[in-house]
Amino acid sequence: MRTVKVLLGSRSYPIYIGEKILSGLGGHCAQLQPGRRCAIISDRHVAPLYAKAAAASLRRAGFEPALIVVPAGEKSKSLRMVQNCCDQLARHRLERKSFVVALGGGVVGDLAGFVAASYLRGIAFVQAPTTLLSQVDSSVGGKVGVNLAAGKNLVGAFYQPRFVLCDLATLRTLPLREFRAGLAEVIKYGIIYDAALFMRLERDLPRLLSRDPEVLAAVVARCCEIKAEVVRQDETETGLRAILNFGHTIGHALEAVSGYGRYLHGEAIAIGQVAAARLSVRASGLPAQEAGRIEKLFLRAGLPAAVKVSPRRQSALIEAMRLDKKVSDGEIKFVLARRIGQVEPGHKVAAPWIQQVLAAGVPAQPHPA
Ligand SMILES: NC(=O)c1ccc[n+]([C@@H]2O[C@H](COP(=O)([O-])OP(=O)(O)OC[C@H]3O[C@@H](n4cnc5c(N)ncnc54)[C@H](O)[C@@H]3O)[C@@H](O)[C@H]2O)c1
Ligand SMILES: [Zn+2]
């Protein structure tokens, strides 16, 4: 098992990464010395696969877990579901010393974390992420929350978990499309922070796609280290943390205008990152050859690298970028790359350039690794 530390003073916590470590959940919880009552929040896909093992581990450690299962999918990130979960916590008489285990992907993690942050003004919570995206991204860093009709993640909190437990064995049941979507965030860490990781991905992609435990362990751990380091330096996103949004300005807009659901988040940000790389060639000195490597890696990972956007939808996309909550004073700012492994936030990019990149269209179909 590998351990990565997120250093945030009194709110520091470990990320445990390894194969078949879900059975150790109860033991790690016991170290926190909480009360006996706790709740596992999971979804309808994940609960039948892993809730039994998680509950058994908690019982072995002396806890009394209640199981709360929500429908799978983004719709569960709602205030209605927060209320539903809190009602169930109250029914099971969870108290100040009780804790919540988020067992599932980013949807469950964001929802359960916000429930834990709100119930009784905050009880402890732990993350047991079961998707690649949640293991390398959403479970680390303490952003929790739900969606409003007006947009994604508009209600939430910064609320750190007490530990994160990434059982790599759970990734074996993850549908291929979801696994690939997680790879989009993995590749992002290479582009924004670590050229050696990017090269490793170029080399080991086939082994990663076959979910080789050794490669997975090394790659997930490295991504968690990078996220932990960025969060340590800027927990509440006043500066550096913005680099994690590479590819997300266009990606989020694409998700919004195509009516959440057409693209998985990872697919939308794959397109967004390739577009950001092309903008970077023009605006921040990224060598064209490196933009080419970026595009190729996404395609090899089976992710889309571009969409052809009609002029009418281009305006809708640009409008959606202006509405993004990360926009200040209506100005669209991009995280752009100087080289693979080095990016800078806060680049203003003129709308016609964005339009040109979007109009450049589909370079190729995803091809096998
Ligand atoms: N808090 C953050 O910092 C942060 C960062 C990135 C994304 N997010 C959020 O994360 C969410 C997306 O997370 P996600 O991609 O994990 O999606 P998800 O939670 O919807 O999971 C994807 C699908 O896989 C299923 N699943 C999960 N684990 C499985 C397993 N081991 N085996 C089989 N099926 C499994 C789920 O039931 C679901 O159907 C979005 O809501 C996004 O806003 C949050
Ligand atoms: Zn993302």
GROMACS .gro file of C-alpha atoms and ligand atoms in nm:
model
  414
    1MET     CA    1   0.000   0.000   0.000
    2ARG     CA    2   0.122   0.353  -0.079
    3THR     CA    3   0.038   0.656   0.131
    4VAL     CA    4   0.027   1.014   0.003
    5LYS     CA    5  -0.016   1.296   0.255
    6VAL     CA    6  -0.229   1.604   0.203
    7LEU     CA    7  -0.065   1.864   0.425
    8LEU     CA    8  -0.314   2.120   0.552
    9GLY     CA    9  -0.211   2.184   0.914
   10SER     CA   10  -0.465   2.043   1.156
   11ARG     CA   11  -0.678   1.925   0.863
   12SER     CA   12  -0.401   1.712   0.709
   13TYR     CA   13  -0.495   1.362   0.600
   14PRO     CA   14  -0.356   1.053   0.429
   15ILE     CA   15  -0.455   0.901   0.096
   16TYR     CA   16  -0.413   0.523   0.100
   17ILE     CA   17  -0.362   0.361  -0.240
   18GLY     CA   18  -0.347  -0.013  -0.300
   19GLU     CA   19  -0.510  -0.333  -0.424
   20LYS     CA   20  -0.790  -0.487  -0.215
   21ILE     CA   21  -0.755  -0.241   0.071
   22LEU     CA   22  -1.128  -0.182   0.120
   23SER     CA   23  -1.117  -0.455   0.385
   24GLY     CA   24  -0.898  -0.219   0.590
   25LEU     CA   25  -1.162   0.059   0.594
   26GLY     CA   26  -1.282  -0.013   0.949
   27GLY     CA   27  -0.929  -0.023   1.090
   28HIS     CA   28  -0.844   0.319   0.946
   29CYS     CA   29  -1.172   0.461   1.079
   30ALA     CA   30  -1.098   0.321   1.427
   31GLN     CA   31  -0.778   0.528   1.436
   32LEU     CA   32  -0.993   0.841   1.420
   33GLN     CA   33  -1.157   0.737   1.748
   34PRO     CA   34  -1.508   0.831   1.643
   35GLY     CA   35  -1.842   0.714   1.786
   36ARG     CA   36  -1.984   0.374   1.692
   37ARG     CA   37  -2.256   0.492   1.456
   38CYS     CA   38  -2.174   0.571   1.099
   39ALA     CA   39  -2.331   0.568   0.754
   40ILE     CA   40  -2.209   0.447   0.417
   41ILE     CA   41  -2.347   0.660   0.134
   42SER     CA   42  -2.323   0.484  -0.202
   43ASP     CA   43  -2.512   0.454  -0.530
   44ARG     CA   44  -2.715   0.181  -0.696
   45HIS     CA   45  -2.429   0.059  -0.913
   46VAL     CA   46  -2.159   0.059  -0.650
   47ALA     CA   47  -2.352  -0.057  -0.341
   48PRO     CA   48  -2.430  -0.407  -0.475
   49LEU     CA   49  -2.061  -0.450  -0.563
   50TYR     CA   50  -1.880  -0.312  -0.260
   51ALA     CA   51  -2.111  -0.204   0.025
   52LYS     CA   52  -2.112  -0.548   0.183
   53ALA     CA   53  -1.733  -0.559   0.211
   54ALA     CA   54  -1.720  -0.200   0.339
   55ALA     CA   55  -1.990  -0.264   0.602
   56ALA     CA   56  -1.828  -0.590   0.713
   57SER     CA   57  -1.495  -0.414   0.762
   58LEU     CA   58  -1.663  -0.141   0.968
   59ARG     CA   59  -1.846  -0.399   1.182
   60ARG     CA   60  -1.525  -0.592   1.245
   61ALA     CA   61  -1.380  -0.269   1.382
   62GLY     CA   62  -1.678  -0.228   1.618
   63PHE     CA   63  -1.890   0.019   1.420
   64GLU     CA   64  -2.263   0.010   1.341
   65PRO     CA   65  -2.294   0.121   0.979
   66ALA     CA   66  -2.621   0.225   0.818
   67LEU     CA   67  -2.634   0.201   0.438
   68ILE     CA   68  -2.782   0.484   0.233
   69VAL     CA   69  -2.812   0.416  -0.139
   70VAL     CA   70  -2.889   0.692  -0.390
   71PRO     CA   71  -2.962   0.656  -0.764
   72ALA     CA   72  -2.647   0.646  -0.979
   73GLY     CA   73  -2.568   0.954  -1.185
   74GLU     CA   74  -2.532   1.330  -1.173
   75LYS     CA   75  -2.903   1.383  -1.085
   76SER     CA   76  -2.826   1.265  -0.733
   77LYS     CA   77  -2.611   1.575  -0.678
   78SER     CA   78  -2.916   1.778  -0.572
   79LEU     CA   79  -3.037   1.961  -0.263
   80ARG     CA   80  -3.333   1.723  -0.255
   81MET     CA   81  -3.092   1.431  -0.219
   82VAL     CA   82  -2.898   1.619   0.052
   83GLN     CA   83  -3.220   1.647   0.249
   84ASN     CA   84  -3.305   1.282   0.187
   85CYS     CA   85  -2.962   1.171   0.313
   86CYS     CA   86  -2.973   1.401   0.617
   87ASP     CA   87  -3.319   1.265   0.705
   88GLN     CA   88  -3.178   0.915   0.693
   89LEU     CA   89  -2.878   1.012   0.907
   90ALA     CA   90  -3.120   1.152   1.166
   91ARG     CA   91  -3.336   0.840   1.149
   92HIS     CA   92  -3.029   0.628   1.218
   93ARG     CA   93  -2.950   0.868   1.505
   94LEU     CA   94  -2.607   0.971   1.384
   95GLU     CA   95  -2.455   1.217   1.630
   96ARG     CA   96  -2.165   1.462   1.649
   97LYS     CA   97  -1.904   1.186   1.680
   98SER     CA   98  -2.054   0.977   1.401
   99PHE     CA   99  -1.904   0.971   1.054
  100VAL     CA  100  -1.997   0.922   0.691
  101VAL     CA  101  -1.820   0.700   0.438
  102ALA     CA  102  -1.857   0.807   0.072
  103LEU     CA  103  -1.836   0.484  -0.129
  104GLY     CA  104  -1.855   0.549  -0.503
  105GLY     CA  105  -1.751   0.789  -0.774
  106GLY     CA  106  -1.736   1.167  -0.772
  107VAL     CA  107  -2.113   1.203  -0.756
  108VAL     CA  108  -2.133   1.011  -0.429
  109GLY     CA  109  -1.818   1.181  -0.294
  110ASP     CA  110  -1.943   1.533  -0.366
  111LEU     CA  111  -2.291   1.458  -0.229
  112ALA     CA  112  -2.183   1.263   0.081
  113GLY     CA  113  -1.911   1.517   0.159
  114PHE     CA  114  -2.164   1.802   0.148
  115VAL     CA  115  -2.408   1.600   0.361
  116ALA     CA  116  -2.129   1.541   0.616
  117ALA     CA  117  -2.033   1.910   0.607
  118SER     CA  118  -2.393   2.015   0.678
  119TYR     CA  119  -2.541   1.754   0.912
  120LEU     CA  120  -2.514   1.879   1.275
  121ARG     CA  121  -2.292   2.158   1.133
  122GLY     CA  122  -2.039   1.900   1.023
  123ILE     CA  123  -1.947   1.544   1.112
  124ALA     CA  124  -1.636   1.356   1.000
  125PHE     CA  125  -1.627   1.191   0.660
  126VAL     CA  126  -1.400   0.961   0.470
  127GLN     CA  127  -1.373   0.902   0.098
  128ALA     CA  128  -1.362   0.555  -0.055
  129PRO     CA  129  -1.356   0.647  -0.426
  130THR     CA  130  -1.431   0.373  -0.679
  131THR     CA  131  -1.385   0.547  -1.016
  132LEU     CA  132  -1.052   0.649  -1.169
  133LEU     CA  133  -1.173   1.009  -1.183
  134SER     CA  134  -1.266   1.016  -0.816
  135GLN     CA  135  -0.942   0.842  -0.708
  136VAL     CA  136  -0.716   1.090  -0.886
  137ASP     CA  137  -0.926   1.401  -0.856
  138SER     CA  138  -1.259   1.454  -0.680
  139SER     CA  139  -1.192   1.267  -0.355
  140VAL     CA  140  -0.883   1.477  -0.282
  141GLY     CA  141  -0.895   1.845  -0.196
  142GLY     CA  142  -1.219   1.894  -0.005
  143LYS     CA  143  -1.447   2.048  -0.266
  144VAL     CA  144  -1.791   1.906  -0.194
  145GLY     CA  145  -2.131   2.013  -0.315
  146VAL     CA  146  -2.434   1.970  -0.536
  147ASN     CA  147  -2.588   2.121  -0.848
  148LEU     CA  148  -2.867   2.375  -0.897
  149ALA     CA  149  -3.090   2.404  -1.203
  150ALA     CA  150  -2.880   2.712  -1.286
  151GLY     CA  151  -2.555   2.514  -1.303
  152LYS     CA  152  -2.316   2.255  -1.170
  153ASN     CA  153  -2.161   2.268  -0.823
  154LEU     CA  154  -2.326   2.600  -0.736
  155VAL     CA  155  -2.390   2.501  -0.374
  156GLY     CA  156  -2.107   2.354  -0.174
  157ALA     CA  157  -1.827   2.385   0.076
  158PHE     CA  158  -1.459   2.327   0.127
  159TYR     CA  159  -1.467   2.033   0.366
  160GLN     CA  160  -1.173   1.795   0.387
  161PRO     CA  161  -1.214   1.421   0.443
  162ARG     CA  162  -1.030   1.251   0.732
  163PHE     CA  163  -0.870   1.007   0.493
  164VAL     CA  164  -0.908   0.879   0.137
  165LEU     CA  165  -0.893   0.508   0.062
  166CYS     CA  166  -0.834   0.421  -0.305
  167ASP     CA  167  -0.885   0.049  -0.356
  168LEU     CA  168  -0.749  -0.004  -0.708
  169ALA     CA  169  -0.922  -0.344  -0.731
  170THR     CA  170  -1.260  -0.167  -0.745
  171LEU     CA  171  -1.157  -0.014  -1.080
  172ARG     CA  172  -1.185  -0.357  -1.246
  173THR     CA  173  -1.564  -0.334  -1.254
  174LEU     CA  174  -1.566   0.022  -1.388
  175PRO     CA  175  -1.712   0.044  -1.742
  176LEU     CA  176  -1.441   0.114  -2.004
  177ARG     CA  177  -1.595   0.445  -2.107
  178GLU     CA  178  -1.582   0.568  -1.744
  179PHE     CA  179  -1.223   0.445  -1.709
  180ARG     CA  180  -1.118   0.637  -2.019
  181ALA     CA  181  -1.293   0.948  -1.891
  182GLY     CA  182  -1.081   0.924  -1.576
  183LEU     CA  183  -0.770   0.907  -1.794
  184ALA     CA  184  -0.850   1.256  -1.921
  185GLU     CA  185  -0.778   1.392  -1.570
  186VAL     CA  186  -0.468   1.170  -1.542
  187ILE     CA  187  -0.327   1.311  -1.867
  188LYS     CA  188  -0.412   1.659  -1.740
  189TYR     CA  189  -0.171   1.617  -1.445
  190GLY     CA  190   0.107   1.539  -1.689
  191ILE     CA  191   0.035   1.850  -1.895
  192ILE     CA  192  -0.004   2.090  -1.604
  193TYR     CA  193   0.268   1.968  -1.371
  194ASP     CA  194   0.482   1.673  -1.465
  195ALA     CA  195   0.645   1.614  -1.804
  196ALA     CA  196   0.790   1.283  -1.675
  197LEU     CA  197   0.440   1.159  -1.592
  198PHE     CA  198   0.327   1.261  -1.941
  199MET     CA  199   0.613   1.060  -2.094
  200ARG     CA  200   0.533   0.765  -1.872
  201LEU     CA  201   0.173   0.778  -1.998
  202GLU     CA  202   0.295   0.786  -2.357
  203ARG     CA  203   0.500   0.475  -2.282
  204ASP     CA  204   0.268   0.280  -2.051
  205LEU     CA  205  -0.074   0.367  -2.191
  206PRO     CA  206  -0.152   0.013  -2.313
  207ARG     CA  207  -0.071  -0.131  -1.969
  208LEU     CA  208  -0.278   0.140  -1.805
  209LEU     CA  209  -0.573   0.070  -2.034
  210SER     CA  210  -0.552  -0.297  -1.939
  211ARG     CA  211  -0.562  -0.179  -1.574
  212ASP     CA  212  -0.229  -0.335  -1.488
  213PRO     CA  213  -0.213  -0.308  -1.105
  214GLU     CA  214   0.150  -0.197  -1.092
  215VAL     CA  215   0.112   0.085  -1.344
  216LEU     CA  216  -0.222   0.188  -1.196
  217ALA     CA  217  -0.076   0.211  -0.846
  218ALA     CA  218   0.217   0.426  -0.960
  219VAL     CA  219   0.003   0.654  -1.177
  220VAL     CA  220  -0.282   0.702  -0.926
  221ALA     CA  221  -0.028   0.776  -0.652
  222ARG     CA  222   0.154   1.033  -0.867
  223CYS     CA  223  -0.172   1.208  -0.959
  224CYS     CA  224  -0.274   1.220  -0.592
  225GLU     CA  225   0.068   1.366  -0.502
  226ILE     CA  226   0.024   1.641  -0.758
  227LYS     CA  227  -0.332   1.722  -0.650
  228ALA     CA  228  -0.221   1.716  -0.285
  229GLU     CA  229   0.068   1.953  -0.356
  230VAL     CA  230  -0.151   2.198  -0.548
  231VAL     CA  231  -0.419   2.190  -0.275
  232ARG     CA  232  -0.156   2.234  -0.003
  233GLN     CA  233  -0.037   2.552  -0.168
  234ASP     CA  234  -0.384   2.687  -0.242
  235GLU     CA  235  -0.669   2.512  -0.062
  236THR     CA  236  -0.949   2.753  -0.153
  237GLU     CA  237  -0.845   2.841  -0.508
  238THR     CA  238  -0.716   3.192  -0.481
  239GLY     CA  239  -0.433   3.126  -0.727
  240LEU     CA  240  -0.237   2.812  -0.814
  241ARG     CA  241  -0.531   2.570  -0.777
  242ALA     CA  242  -0.671   2.725  -1.096
  243ILE     CA  243  -0.417   2.524  -1.298
  244LEU     CA  244  -0.632   2.217  -1.228
  245ASN     CA  245  -0.887   2.378  -1.458
  246PHE     CA  246  -0.671   2.327  -1.768
  247GLY     CA  247  -0.911   2.231  -2.047
  248HIS     CA  248  -1.211   2.291  -1.823
  249THR     CA  249  -1.324   2.630  -1.957
  250ILE     CA  250  -1.416   2.484  -2.294
  251GLY     CA  251  -1.497   2.145  -2.138
  252HIS     CA  252  -1.755   2.283  -1.896
  253ALA     CA  253  -1.912   2.497  -2.169
  254LEU     CA  254  -1.940   2.193  -2.392
  255GLU     CA  255  -2.109   1.997  -2.115
  256ALA     CA  256  -2.352   2.284  -2.059
  257VAL     CA  257  -2.452   2.350  -2.421
  258SER     CA  258  -2.484   1.984  -2.510
  259GLY     CA  259  -2.717   1.942  -2.212
  260TYR     CA  260  -2.523   1.746  -1.949
  261GLY     CA  261  -2.524   1.380  -2.041
  262ARG     CA  262  -2.403   1.370  -2.401
  263TYR     CA  263  -2.040   1.383  -2.297
  264LEU     CA  264  -1.894   1.242  -1.980
  265HIS     CA  265  -1.697   1.509  -1.795
  266GLY     CA  266  -1.370   1.340  -1.891
  267GLU     CA  267  -1.466   1.338  -2.258
  268ALA     CA  268  -1.560   1.706  -2.254
  269ILE     CA  269  -1.233   1.806  -2.090
  270ALA     CA  270  -1.034   1.590  -2.332
  271ILE     CA  271  -1.176   1.807  -2.610
  272GLY     CA  272  -1.119   2.116  -2.393
  273GLN     CA  273  -0.755   2.027  -2.329
  274VAL     CA  274  -0.677   1.969  -2.695
  275ALA     CA  275  -0.839   2.303  -2.775
  276ALA     CA  276  -0.643   2.470  -2.493
  277ALA     CA  277  -0.323   2.316  -2.630
  278ARG     CA  278  -0.397   2.463  -2.974
  279LEU     CA  279  -0.464   2.803  -2.818
  280SER     CA  280  -0.138   2.763  -2.626
  281VAL     CA  281   0.058   2.728  -2.950
  282ARG     CA  282  -0.070   3.071  -3.053
  283ALA     CA  283  -0.081   3.247  -2.720
  284SER     CA  284   0.173   3.103  -2.476
  285GLY     CA  285   0.452   2.955  -2.685
  286LEU     CA  286   0.370   2.583  -2.661
  287PRO     CA  287   0.571   2.415  -2.938
  288ALA     CA  288   0.335   2.283  -3.207
  289GLN     CA  289   0.502   1.944  -3.180
  290GLU     CA  290   0.404   1.923  -2.811
  291ALA     CA  291   0.044   2.015  -2.890
  292GLY     CA  292   0.055   1.727  -3.138
  293ARG     CA  293   0.176   1.487  -2.867
  294ILE     CA  294  -0.107   1.601  -2.639
  295GLU     CA  295  -0.368   1.540  -2.906
  296LYS     CA  296  -0.223   1.201  -2.992
  297LEU     CA  297  -0.223   1.082  -2.631
  298PHE     CA  298  -0.593   1.165  -2.586
  299LEU     CA  299  -0.677   0.982  -2.908
  300ARG     CA  300  -0.475   0.679  -2.805
  301ALA     CA  301  -0.662   0.677  -2.473
  302GLY     CA  302  -0.984   0.642  -2.672
  303LEU     CA  303  -1.099   0.992  -2.591
  304PRO     CA  304  -1.243   1.247  -2.832
  305ALA     CA  305  -0.998   1.523  -2.922
  306ALA     CA  306  -1.227   1.765  -3.100
  307VAL     CA  307  -1.577   1.840  -3.215
  308LYS     CA  308  -1.679   2.034  -3.519
  309VAL     CA  309  -1.888   2.317  -3.384
  310SER     CA  310  -2.126   2.503  -3.614
  311PRO     CA  311  -2.104   2.885  -3.602
  312ARG     CA  312  -2.436   2.906  -3.415
  313ARG     CA  313  -2.318   2.662  -3.149
  314GLN     CA  314  -1.983   2.841  -3.129
  315SER     CA  315  -2.159   3.151  -2.998
  316ALA     CA  316  -2.358   2.939  -2.754
  317LEU     CA  317  -2.033   2.783  -2.632
  318ILE     CA  318  -1.863   3.118  -2.587
  319GLU     CA  319  -2.169   3.248  -2.404
  320ALA     CA  320  -2.155   2.942  -2.176
  321MET     CA  321  -1.786   3.014  -2.105
  322ARG     CA  322  -1.880   3.365  -1.994
  323LEU     CA  323  -2.135   3.215  -1.751
  324ASP     CA  324  -1.883   2.976  -1.596
  325LYS     CA  325  -1.852   3.050  -1.225
  326LYS     CA  326  -1.475   3.078  -1.256
  327VAL     CA  327  -1.514   3.381  -1.482
  328SER     CA  328  -1.452   3.718  -1.317
  329ASP     CA  329  -1.589   4.042  -1.460
  330GLY     CA  330  -1.722   3.860  -1.764
  331GLU     CA  331  -1.374   3.804  -1.905
  332ILE     CA  332  -1.291   3.454  -2.024
  333LYS     CA  333  -0.953   3.349  -1.894
  334PHE     CA  334  -0.768   3.033  -1.988
  335VAL     CA  335  -0.507   2.816  -1.830
  336LEU     CA  336  -0.254   2.778  -2.111
  337ALA     CA  337   0.058   2.565  -2.147
  338ARG     CA  338   0.410   2.689  -2.211
  339ARG     CA  339   0.545   2.337  -2.235
  340ILE     CA  340   0.418   1.994  -2.143
  341GLY     CA  341   0.451   1.999  -1.764
  342GLN     CA  342   0.418   2.375  -1.722
  343VAL     CA  343   0.105   2.590  -1.743
  344GLU     CA  344  -0.001   2.943  -1.649
  345PRO     CA  345  -0.350   3.053  -1.544
  346GLY     CA  346  -0.512   3.384  -1.629
  347HIS     CA  347  -0.455   3.414  -2.004
  348LYS     CA  348  -0.708   3.636  -2.174
  349VAL     CA  349  -0.790   3.494  -2.514
  350ALA     CA  350  -0.980   3.684  -2.780
  351ALA     CA  351  -1.314   3.530  -2.879
  352PRO     CA  352  -1.225   3.497  -3.251
  353TRP     CA  353  -0.926   3.276  -3.161
  354ILE     CA  354  -1.149   3.050  -2.956
  355GLN     CA  355  -1.390   3.036  -3.249
  356GLN     CA  356  -1.112   2.941  -3.488
  357VAL     CA  357  -0.997   2.659  -3.264
  358LEU     CA  358  -1.351   2.530  -3.229
  359ALA     CA  359  -1.417   2.557  -3.601
  360ALA     CA  360  -1.101   2.358  -3.678
  361GLY     CA  361  -1.309   2.053  -3.609
  362VAL     CA  362  -1.263   1.682  -3.593
  363PRO     CA  363  -0.907   1.570  -3.661
  364ALA     CA  364  -0.966   1.197  -3.635
  365GLN     CA  365  -1.169   0.928  -3.474
  366PRO     CA  366  -1.029   0.787  -3.153
  367HIS     CA  367  -0.811   0.493  -3.245
  368PRO     CA  368  -0.703   0.197  -3.033
  369ALA     CA  369  -0.398   0.232  -2.810
  370LIG     N1  370  -1.497   1.763  -0.584
  370LIG     C1  371  -1.412   1.777  -0.683
  370LIG     O1  372  -1.302   1.832  -0.666
  370LIG     C2  373  -1.446   1.721  -0.817
  370LIG     C3  374  -1.349   1.710  -0.916
  370LIG     C4  375  -1.383   1.650  -1.037
  370LIG     C5  376  -1.513   1.605  -1.056
  370LIG     N2  377  -1.606   1.617  -0.957
  370LIG     C6  378  -1.743   1.566  -0.974
  370LIG     O2  379  -1.735   1.424  -0.986
  370LIG     C7  380  -1.850   1.380  -1.058
  370LIG     C8  381  -1.808   1.276  -1.159
  370LIG     O3  382  -1.748   1.168  -1.091
  370LIG     P1  383  -1.731   1.026  -1.161
  370LIG     O4  384  -1.674   1.044  -1.294
  370LIG     O5  385  -1.664   0.940  -1.063
  370LIG     O6  386  -1.882   0.984  -1.189
  370LIG     P2  387  -1.991   0.896  -1.109
  370LIG     O7  388  -1.979   0.911  -0.964
  370LIG     O8  389  -2.121   0.928  -1.172
  370LIG     O9  390  -1.950   0.747  -1.150
  370LIG     C9  391  -1.958   0.707  -1.284
  370LIG    C10  392  -2.043   0.581  -1.302
  370LIG    O10  393  -1.967   0.468  -1.261
  370LIG    C11  394  -2.039   0.392  -1.163
  370LIG     N3  395  -1.936   0.333  -1.079
  370LIG    C12  396  -1.859   0.395  -0.987
  370LIG     N4  397  -1.766   0.312  -0.940
  370LIG    C13  398  -1.782   0.194  -1.003
  370LIG    C14  399  -1.713   0.070  -0.997
  370LIG     N5  400  -1.604   0.053  -0.923
  370LIG     N6  401  -1.759  -0.032  -1.074
  370LIG    C15  402  -1.867  -0.013  -1.155
  370LIG     N7  403  -1.934   0.102  -1.166
  370LIG    C16  404  -1.893   0.205  -1.091
  370LIG    C17  405  -2.130   0.491  -1.098
  370LIG    O11  406  -2.241   0.429  -1.039
  370LIG    C18  407  -2.170   0.578  -1.217
  370LIG    O12  408  -2.270   0.514  -1.291
  370LIG    C19  409  -1.913   1.503  -1.121
  370LIG    O13  410  -2.031   1.535  -1.050
  370LIG    C20  411  -1.809   1.612  -1.100
  370LIG    O14  412  -1.866   1.740  -1.084
  370LIG    C21  413  -1.574   1.674  -0.840
  371ZN      ZN  414  -1.235   1.775  -1.418
   0.00000   0.00000   0.00000
